[in-house]
PDB file of C-alpha atoms in Angstrom:
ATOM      1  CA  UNK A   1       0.000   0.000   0.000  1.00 46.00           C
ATOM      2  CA  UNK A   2       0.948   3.854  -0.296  1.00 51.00           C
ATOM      3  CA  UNK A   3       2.565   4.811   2.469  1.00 68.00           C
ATOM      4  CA  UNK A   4       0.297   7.694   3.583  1.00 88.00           C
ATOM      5  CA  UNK A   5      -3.225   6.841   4.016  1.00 87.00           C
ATOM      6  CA  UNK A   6      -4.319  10.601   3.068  1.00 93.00           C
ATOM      7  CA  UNK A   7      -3.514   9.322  -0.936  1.00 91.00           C
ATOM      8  CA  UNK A   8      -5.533   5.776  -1.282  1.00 87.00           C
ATOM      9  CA  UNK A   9      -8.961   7.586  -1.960  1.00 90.00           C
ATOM     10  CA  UNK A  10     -10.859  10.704  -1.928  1.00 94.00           C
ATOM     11  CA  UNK A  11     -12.586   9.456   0.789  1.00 97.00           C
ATOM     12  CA  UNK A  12     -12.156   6.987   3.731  1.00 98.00           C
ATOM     13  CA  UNK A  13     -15.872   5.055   4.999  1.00 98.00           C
ATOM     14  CA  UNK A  14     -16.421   4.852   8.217  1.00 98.00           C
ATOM     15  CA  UNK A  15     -17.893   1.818   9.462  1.00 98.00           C
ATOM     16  CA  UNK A  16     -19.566   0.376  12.606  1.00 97.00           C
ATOM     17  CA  UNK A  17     -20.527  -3.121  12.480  1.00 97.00           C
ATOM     18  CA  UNK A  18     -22.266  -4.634  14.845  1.00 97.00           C
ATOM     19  CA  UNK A  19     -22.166  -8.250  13.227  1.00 97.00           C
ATOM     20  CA  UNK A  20     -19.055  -9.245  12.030  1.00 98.00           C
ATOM     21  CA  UNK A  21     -20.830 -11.531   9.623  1.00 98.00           C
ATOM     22  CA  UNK A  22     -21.489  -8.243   7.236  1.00 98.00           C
ATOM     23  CA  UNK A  23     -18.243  -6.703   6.919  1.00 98.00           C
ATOM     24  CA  UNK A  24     -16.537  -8.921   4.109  1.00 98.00           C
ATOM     25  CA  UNK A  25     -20.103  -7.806   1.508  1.00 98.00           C
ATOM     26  CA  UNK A  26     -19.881  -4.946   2.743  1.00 98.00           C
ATOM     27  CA  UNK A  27     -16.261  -4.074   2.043  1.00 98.00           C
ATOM     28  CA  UNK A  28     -16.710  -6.175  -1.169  1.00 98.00           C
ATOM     29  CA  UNK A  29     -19.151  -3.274  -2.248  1.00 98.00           C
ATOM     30  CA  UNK A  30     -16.792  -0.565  -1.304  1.00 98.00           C
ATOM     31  CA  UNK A  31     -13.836  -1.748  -2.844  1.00 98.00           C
ATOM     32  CA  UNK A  32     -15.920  -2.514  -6.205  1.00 98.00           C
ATOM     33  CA  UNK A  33     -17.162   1.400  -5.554  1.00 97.00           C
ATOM     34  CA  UNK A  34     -13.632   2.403  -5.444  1.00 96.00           C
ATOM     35  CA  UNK A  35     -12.891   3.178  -2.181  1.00 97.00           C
ATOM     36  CA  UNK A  36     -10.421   0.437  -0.984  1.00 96.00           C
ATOM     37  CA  UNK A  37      -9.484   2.076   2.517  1.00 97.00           C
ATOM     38  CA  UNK A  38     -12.170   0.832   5.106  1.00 98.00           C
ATOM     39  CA  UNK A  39     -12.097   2.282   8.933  1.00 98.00           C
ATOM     40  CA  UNK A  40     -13.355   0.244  11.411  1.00 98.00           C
ATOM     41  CA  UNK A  41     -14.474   1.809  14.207  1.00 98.00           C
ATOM     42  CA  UNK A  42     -13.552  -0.088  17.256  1.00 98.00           C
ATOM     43  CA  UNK A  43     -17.052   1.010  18.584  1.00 97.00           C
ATOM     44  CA  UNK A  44     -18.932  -2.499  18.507  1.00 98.00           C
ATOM     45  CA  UNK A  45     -17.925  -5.872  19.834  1.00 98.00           C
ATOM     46  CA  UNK A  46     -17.896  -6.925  16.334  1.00 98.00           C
ATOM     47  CA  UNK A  47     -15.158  -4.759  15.164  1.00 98.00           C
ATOM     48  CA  UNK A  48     -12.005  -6.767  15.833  1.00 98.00           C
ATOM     49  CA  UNK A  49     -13.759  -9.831  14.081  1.00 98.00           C
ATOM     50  CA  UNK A  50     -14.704  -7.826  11.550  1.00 98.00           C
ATOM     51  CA  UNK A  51     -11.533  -6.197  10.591  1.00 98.00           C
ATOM     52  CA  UNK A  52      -9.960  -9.634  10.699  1.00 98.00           C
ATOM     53  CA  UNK A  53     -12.893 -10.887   8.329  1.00 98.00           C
ATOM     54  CA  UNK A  54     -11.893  -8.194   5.936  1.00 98.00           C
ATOM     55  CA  UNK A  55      -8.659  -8.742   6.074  1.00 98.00           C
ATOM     56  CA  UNK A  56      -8.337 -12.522   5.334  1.00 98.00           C
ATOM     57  CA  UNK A  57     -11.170 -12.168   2.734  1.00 98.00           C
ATOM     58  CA  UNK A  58     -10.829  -9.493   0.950  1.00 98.00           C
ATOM     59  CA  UNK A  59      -7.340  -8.518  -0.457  1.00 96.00           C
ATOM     60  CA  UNK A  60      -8.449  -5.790  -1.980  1.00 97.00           C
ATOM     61  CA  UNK A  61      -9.640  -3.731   1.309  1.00 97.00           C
ATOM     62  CA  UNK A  62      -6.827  -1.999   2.849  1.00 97.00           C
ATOM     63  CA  UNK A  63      -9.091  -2.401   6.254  1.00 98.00           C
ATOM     64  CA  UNK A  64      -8.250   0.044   9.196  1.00 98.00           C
ATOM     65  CA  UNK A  65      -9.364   0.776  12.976  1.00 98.00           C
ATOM     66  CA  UNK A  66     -10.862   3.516  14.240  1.00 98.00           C
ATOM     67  CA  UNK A  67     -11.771   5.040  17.530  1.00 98.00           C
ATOM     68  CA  UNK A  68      -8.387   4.056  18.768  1.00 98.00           C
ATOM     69  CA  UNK A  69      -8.045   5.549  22.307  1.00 98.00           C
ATOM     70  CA  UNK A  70      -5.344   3.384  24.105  1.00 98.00           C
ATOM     71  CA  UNK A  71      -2.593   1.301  23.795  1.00 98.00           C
ATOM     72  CA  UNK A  72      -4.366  -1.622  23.931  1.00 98.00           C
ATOM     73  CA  UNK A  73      -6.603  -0.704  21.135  1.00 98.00           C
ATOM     74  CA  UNK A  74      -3.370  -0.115  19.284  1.00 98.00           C
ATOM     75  CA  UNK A  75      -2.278  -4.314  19.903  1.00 98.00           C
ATOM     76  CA  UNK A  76      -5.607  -5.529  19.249  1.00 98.00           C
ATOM     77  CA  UNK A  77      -6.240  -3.402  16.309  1.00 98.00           C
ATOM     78  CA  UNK A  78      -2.989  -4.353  14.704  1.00 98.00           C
ATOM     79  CA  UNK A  79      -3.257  -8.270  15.785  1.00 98.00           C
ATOM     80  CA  UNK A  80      -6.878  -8.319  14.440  1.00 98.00           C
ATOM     81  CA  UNK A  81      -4.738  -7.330  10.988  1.00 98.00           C
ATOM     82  CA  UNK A  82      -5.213  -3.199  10.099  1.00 98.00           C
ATOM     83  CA  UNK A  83      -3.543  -1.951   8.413  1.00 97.00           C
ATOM     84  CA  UNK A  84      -3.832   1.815   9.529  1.00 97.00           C
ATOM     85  CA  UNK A  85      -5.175   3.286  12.878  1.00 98.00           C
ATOM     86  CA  UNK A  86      -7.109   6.544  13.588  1.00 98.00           C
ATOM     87  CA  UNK A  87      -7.773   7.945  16.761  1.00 98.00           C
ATOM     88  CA  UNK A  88     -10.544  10.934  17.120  1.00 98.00           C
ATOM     89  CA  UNK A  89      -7.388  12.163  19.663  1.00 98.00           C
ATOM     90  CA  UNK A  90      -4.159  11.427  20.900  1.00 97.00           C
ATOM     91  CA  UNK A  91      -1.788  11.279  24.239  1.00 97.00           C
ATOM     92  CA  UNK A  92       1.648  10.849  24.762  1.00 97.00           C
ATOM     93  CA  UNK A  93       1.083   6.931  25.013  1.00 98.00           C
ATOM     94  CA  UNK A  94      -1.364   6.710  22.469  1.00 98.00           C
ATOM     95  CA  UNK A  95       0.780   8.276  20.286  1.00 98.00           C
ATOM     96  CA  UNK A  96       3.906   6.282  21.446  1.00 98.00           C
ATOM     97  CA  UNK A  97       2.110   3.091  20.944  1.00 98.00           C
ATOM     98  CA  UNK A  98       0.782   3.949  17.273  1.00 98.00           C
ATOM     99  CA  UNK A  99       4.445   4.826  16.476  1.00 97.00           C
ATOM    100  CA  UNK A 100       5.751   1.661  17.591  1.00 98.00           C
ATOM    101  CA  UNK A 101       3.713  -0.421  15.905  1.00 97.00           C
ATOM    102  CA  UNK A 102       5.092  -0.137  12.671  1.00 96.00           C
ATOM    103  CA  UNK A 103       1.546   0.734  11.524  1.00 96.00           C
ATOM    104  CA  UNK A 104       0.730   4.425   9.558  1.00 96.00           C
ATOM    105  CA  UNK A 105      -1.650   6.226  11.854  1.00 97.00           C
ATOM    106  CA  UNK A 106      -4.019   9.465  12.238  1.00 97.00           C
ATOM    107  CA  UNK A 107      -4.069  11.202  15.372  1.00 98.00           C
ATOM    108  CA  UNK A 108      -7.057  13.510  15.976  1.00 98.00           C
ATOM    109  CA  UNK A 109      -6.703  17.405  16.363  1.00 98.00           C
ATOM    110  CA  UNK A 110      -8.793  19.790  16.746  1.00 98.00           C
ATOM    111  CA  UNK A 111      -6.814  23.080  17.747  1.00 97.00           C
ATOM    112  CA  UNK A 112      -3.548  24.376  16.705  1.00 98.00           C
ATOM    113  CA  UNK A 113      -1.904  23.777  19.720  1.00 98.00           C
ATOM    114  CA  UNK A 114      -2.600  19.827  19.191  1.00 98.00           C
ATOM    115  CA  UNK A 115      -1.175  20.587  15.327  1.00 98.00           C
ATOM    116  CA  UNK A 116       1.883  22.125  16.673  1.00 98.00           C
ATOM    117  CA  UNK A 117       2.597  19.301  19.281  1.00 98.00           C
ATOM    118  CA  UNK A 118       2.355  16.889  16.452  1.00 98.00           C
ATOM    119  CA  UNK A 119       4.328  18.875  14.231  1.00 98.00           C
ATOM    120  CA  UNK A 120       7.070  19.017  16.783  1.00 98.00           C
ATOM    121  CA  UNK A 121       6.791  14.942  17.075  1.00 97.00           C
ATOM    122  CA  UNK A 122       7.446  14.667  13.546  1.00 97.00           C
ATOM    123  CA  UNK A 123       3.814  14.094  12.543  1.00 97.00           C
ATOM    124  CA  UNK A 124       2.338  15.588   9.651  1.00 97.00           C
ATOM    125  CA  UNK A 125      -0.959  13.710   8.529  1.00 97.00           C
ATOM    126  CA  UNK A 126      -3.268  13.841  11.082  1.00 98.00           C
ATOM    127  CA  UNK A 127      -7.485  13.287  11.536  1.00 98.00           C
ATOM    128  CA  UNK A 128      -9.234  16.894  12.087  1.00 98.00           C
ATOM    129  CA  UNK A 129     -12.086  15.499  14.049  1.00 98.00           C
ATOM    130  CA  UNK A 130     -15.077  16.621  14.535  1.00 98.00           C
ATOM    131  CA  UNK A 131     -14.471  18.690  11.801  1.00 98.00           C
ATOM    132  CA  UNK A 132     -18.046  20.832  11.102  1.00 98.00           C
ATOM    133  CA  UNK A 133     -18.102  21.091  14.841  1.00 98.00           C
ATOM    134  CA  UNK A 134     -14.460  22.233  15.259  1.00 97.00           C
ATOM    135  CA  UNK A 135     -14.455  25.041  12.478  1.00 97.00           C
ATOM    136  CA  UNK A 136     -15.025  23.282   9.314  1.00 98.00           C
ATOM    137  CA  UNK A 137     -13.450  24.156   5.724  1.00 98.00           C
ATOM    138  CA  UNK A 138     -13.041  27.781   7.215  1.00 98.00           C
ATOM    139  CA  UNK A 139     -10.716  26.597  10.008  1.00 98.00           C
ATOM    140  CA  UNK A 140      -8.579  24.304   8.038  1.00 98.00           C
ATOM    141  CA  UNK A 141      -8.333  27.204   5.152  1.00 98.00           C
ATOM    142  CA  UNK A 142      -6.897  29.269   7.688  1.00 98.00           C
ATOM    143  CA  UNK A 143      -4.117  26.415   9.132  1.00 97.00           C
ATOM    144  CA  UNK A 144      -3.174  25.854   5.501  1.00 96.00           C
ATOM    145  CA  UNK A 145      -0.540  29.392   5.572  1.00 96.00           C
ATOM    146  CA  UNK A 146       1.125  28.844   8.743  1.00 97.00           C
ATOM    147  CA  UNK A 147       1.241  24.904   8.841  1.00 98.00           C
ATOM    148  CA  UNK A 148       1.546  24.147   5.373  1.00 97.00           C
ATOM    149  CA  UNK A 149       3.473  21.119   6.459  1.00 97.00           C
ATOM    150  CA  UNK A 150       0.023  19.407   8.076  1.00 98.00           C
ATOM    151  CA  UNK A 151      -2.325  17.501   6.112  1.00 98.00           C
ATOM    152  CA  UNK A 152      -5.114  16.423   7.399  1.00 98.00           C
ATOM    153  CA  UNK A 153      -8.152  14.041   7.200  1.00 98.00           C
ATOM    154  CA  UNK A 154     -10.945  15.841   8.128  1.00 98.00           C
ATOM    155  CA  UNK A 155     -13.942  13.866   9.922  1.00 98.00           C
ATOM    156  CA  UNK A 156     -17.376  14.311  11.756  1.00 98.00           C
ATOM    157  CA  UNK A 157     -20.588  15.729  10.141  1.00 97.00           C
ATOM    158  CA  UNK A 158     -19.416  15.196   6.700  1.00 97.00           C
ATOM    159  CA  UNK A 159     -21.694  15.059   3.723  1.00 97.00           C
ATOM    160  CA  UNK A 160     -21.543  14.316   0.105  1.00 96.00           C
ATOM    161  CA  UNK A 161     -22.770  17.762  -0.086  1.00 97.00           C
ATOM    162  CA  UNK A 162     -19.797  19.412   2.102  1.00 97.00           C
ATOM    163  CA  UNK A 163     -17.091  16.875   1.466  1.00 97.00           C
ATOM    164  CA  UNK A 164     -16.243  18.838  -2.233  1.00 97.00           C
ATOM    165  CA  UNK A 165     -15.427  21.824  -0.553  1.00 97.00           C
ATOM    166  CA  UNK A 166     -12.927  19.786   2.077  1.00 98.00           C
ATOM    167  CA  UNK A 167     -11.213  17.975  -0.893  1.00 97.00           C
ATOM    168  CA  UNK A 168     -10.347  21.352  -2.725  1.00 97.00           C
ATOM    169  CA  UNK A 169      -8.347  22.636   0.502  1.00 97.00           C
ATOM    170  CA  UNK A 170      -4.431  22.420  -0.096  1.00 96.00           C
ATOM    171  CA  UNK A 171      -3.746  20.362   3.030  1.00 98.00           C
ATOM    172  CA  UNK A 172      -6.636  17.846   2.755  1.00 98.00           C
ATOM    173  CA  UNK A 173      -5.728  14.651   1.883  1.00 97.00           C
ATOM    174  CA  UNK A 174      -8.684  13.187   2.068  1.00 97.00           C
ATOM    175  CA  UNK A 175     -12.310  12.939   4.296  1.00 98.00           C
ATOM    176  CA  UNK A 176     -13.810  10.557   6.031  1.00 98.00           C
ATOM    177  CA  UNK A 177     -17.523   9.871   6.624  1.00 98.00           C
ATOM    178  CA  UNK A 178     -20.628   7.672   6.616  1.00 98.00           C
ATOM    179  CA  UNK A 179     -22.994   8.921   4.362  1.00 98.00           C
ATOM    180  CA  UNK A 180     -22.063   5.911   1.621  1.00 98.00           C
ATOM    181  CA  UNK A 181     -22.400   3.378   4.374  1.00 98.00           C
ATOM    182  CA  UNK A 182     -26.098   4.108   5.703  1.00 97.00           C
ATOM    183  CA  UNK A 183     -27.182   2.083   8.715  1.00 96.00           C
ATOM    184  CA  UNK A 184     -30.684   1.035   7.049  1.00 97.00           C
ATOM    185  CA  UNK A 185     -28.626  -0.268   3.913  1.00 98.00           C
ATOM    186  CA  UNK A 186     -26.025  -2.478   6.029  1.00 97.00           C
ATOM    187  CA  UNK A 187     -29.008  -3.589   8.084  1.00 96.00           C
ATOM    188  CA  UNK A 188     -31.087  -4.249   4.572  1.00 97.00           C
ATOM    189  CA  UNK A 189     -27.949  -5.843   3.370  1.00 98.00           C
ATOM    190  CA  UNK A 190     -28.527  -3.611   0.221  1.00 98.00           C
ATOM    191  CA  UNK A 191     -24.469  -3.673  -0.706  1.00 98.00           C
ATOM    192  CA  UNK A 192     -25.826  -2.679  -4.516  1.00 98.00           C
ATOM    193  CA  UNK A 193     -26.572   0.479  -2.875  1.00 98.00           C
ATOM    194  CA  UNK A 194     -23.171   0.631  -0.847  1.00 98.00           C
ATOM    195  CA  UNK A 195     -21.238   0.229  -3.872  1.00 98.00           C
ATOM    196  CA  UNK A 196     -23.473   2.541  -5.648  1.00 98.00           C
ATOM    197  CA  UNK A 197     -22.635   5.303  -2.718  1.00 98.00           C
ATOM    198  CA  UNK A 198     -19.085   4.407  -2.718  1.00 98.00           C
ATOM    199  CA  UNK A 199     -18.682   4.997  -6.784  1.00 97.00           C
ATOM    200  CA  UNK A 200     -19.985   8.389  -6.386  1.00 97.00           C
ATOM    201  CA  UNK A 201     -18.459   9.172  -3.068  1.00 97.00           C
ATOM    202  CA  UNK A 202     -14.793   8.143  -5.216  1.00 96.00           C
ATOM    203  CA  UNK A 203     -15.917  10.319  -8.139  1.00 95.00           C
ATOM    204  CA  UNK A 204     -16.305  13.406  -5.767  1.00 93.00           C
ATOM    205  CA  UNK A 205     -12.475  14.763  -6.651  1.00 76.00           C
ATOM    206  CA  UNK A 206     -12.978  14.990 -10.308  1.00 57.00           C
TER     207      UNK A 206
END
């Protein structure tokens, strides 16, 4: 895989599964969509099982955790087999512990002081979460002149609708959201209309 998980797609799904048994459809559709990177977010029982079900059975996923918090989440994330981890925040430990594993990582920010620290850790990709609630395109516009070095992945209360005008900033790599992963269509089992989200959630940086 690429080395920065900013540059696999446009936009990075955010999933929570609650039975493991739907996440190798459901990141079938995605990946046939074309959006191969797949956050888990280690919000359910189910999501260790499930990123390990992507994983072993679909090659094409490159299948991540989210809602990393501790150390411990790091281990389990990376036995379970992701491939990337993404915290909506980050500690000295937390960040230690992603570091060490050998695994590319987001830390979440939402101020510039949190930027900086990073920054001064070596750092430069990081997850701008919750990112309408935190200041939006507007905030991260204004980051882009004095931190040029900082890209970002900005997510929380992105739309298809908003996620254009994220995807034009200089220092966004990419977004991530939900909006191609709908709760009623994983519970329908409707993966036509996952993929169908997912194609035009990849077409959204023309």
């Amino acid at each position: 895989m690429t080395s920065s998980v900013l540059d696999l797609a446009p936009v990075l799904p955010v999933v929570v599964l609650t039975d493991a048994a739907d996440a190798v459809p459901l990141a079938r559709a995605l990946v046939a969509g074309g959006l191969p990177a797949i956050e888990v977010t280690l919000r359910t029982p189910a999501a260790l099982d499930a990123i390990g079900a992507i994983a072993d059975g679909v090659p094409d996923a490159v299948v991540g955790a989210g809602t990393v918090i501790s150390p411990r989440n790091v281990a389990d994330a990376v036995a379970a087999g992701a491939r990337f981890l993404v915290s909506p925040g980050w500690t000295d430990p937390l960040l230690d512990a992603m570091r060490a594993s050998g695994t590319p990582f987001l830390p979440g920010v939402s101020t510039v002081s949190e930027v900086v620290a990073l920054l001064e850790r070596g750092v430069t990709e990081m997850k701008f979460f919750p990112a309408e609630a935190a200041g939006g395109t507007a905030y991260l516009k204004a980051l882009s002149s004095p931190l040029p070095q900082a890209r970002f992945c900005p997510t929380g209360g992105i739309s298809a609708a908003c996620a254009p005008s994220y995807l034009a900033l200089p220092n966004v790599g990419c977004v991530g959201g939900s909006w191609m992963v709908p709760a009623d269509a994983v519970a329908a089992k409707d993966w036509a209309r996952v993929e169908r989200l997912a194609r035009e959630a990849a077409a959204l940086r023309g």
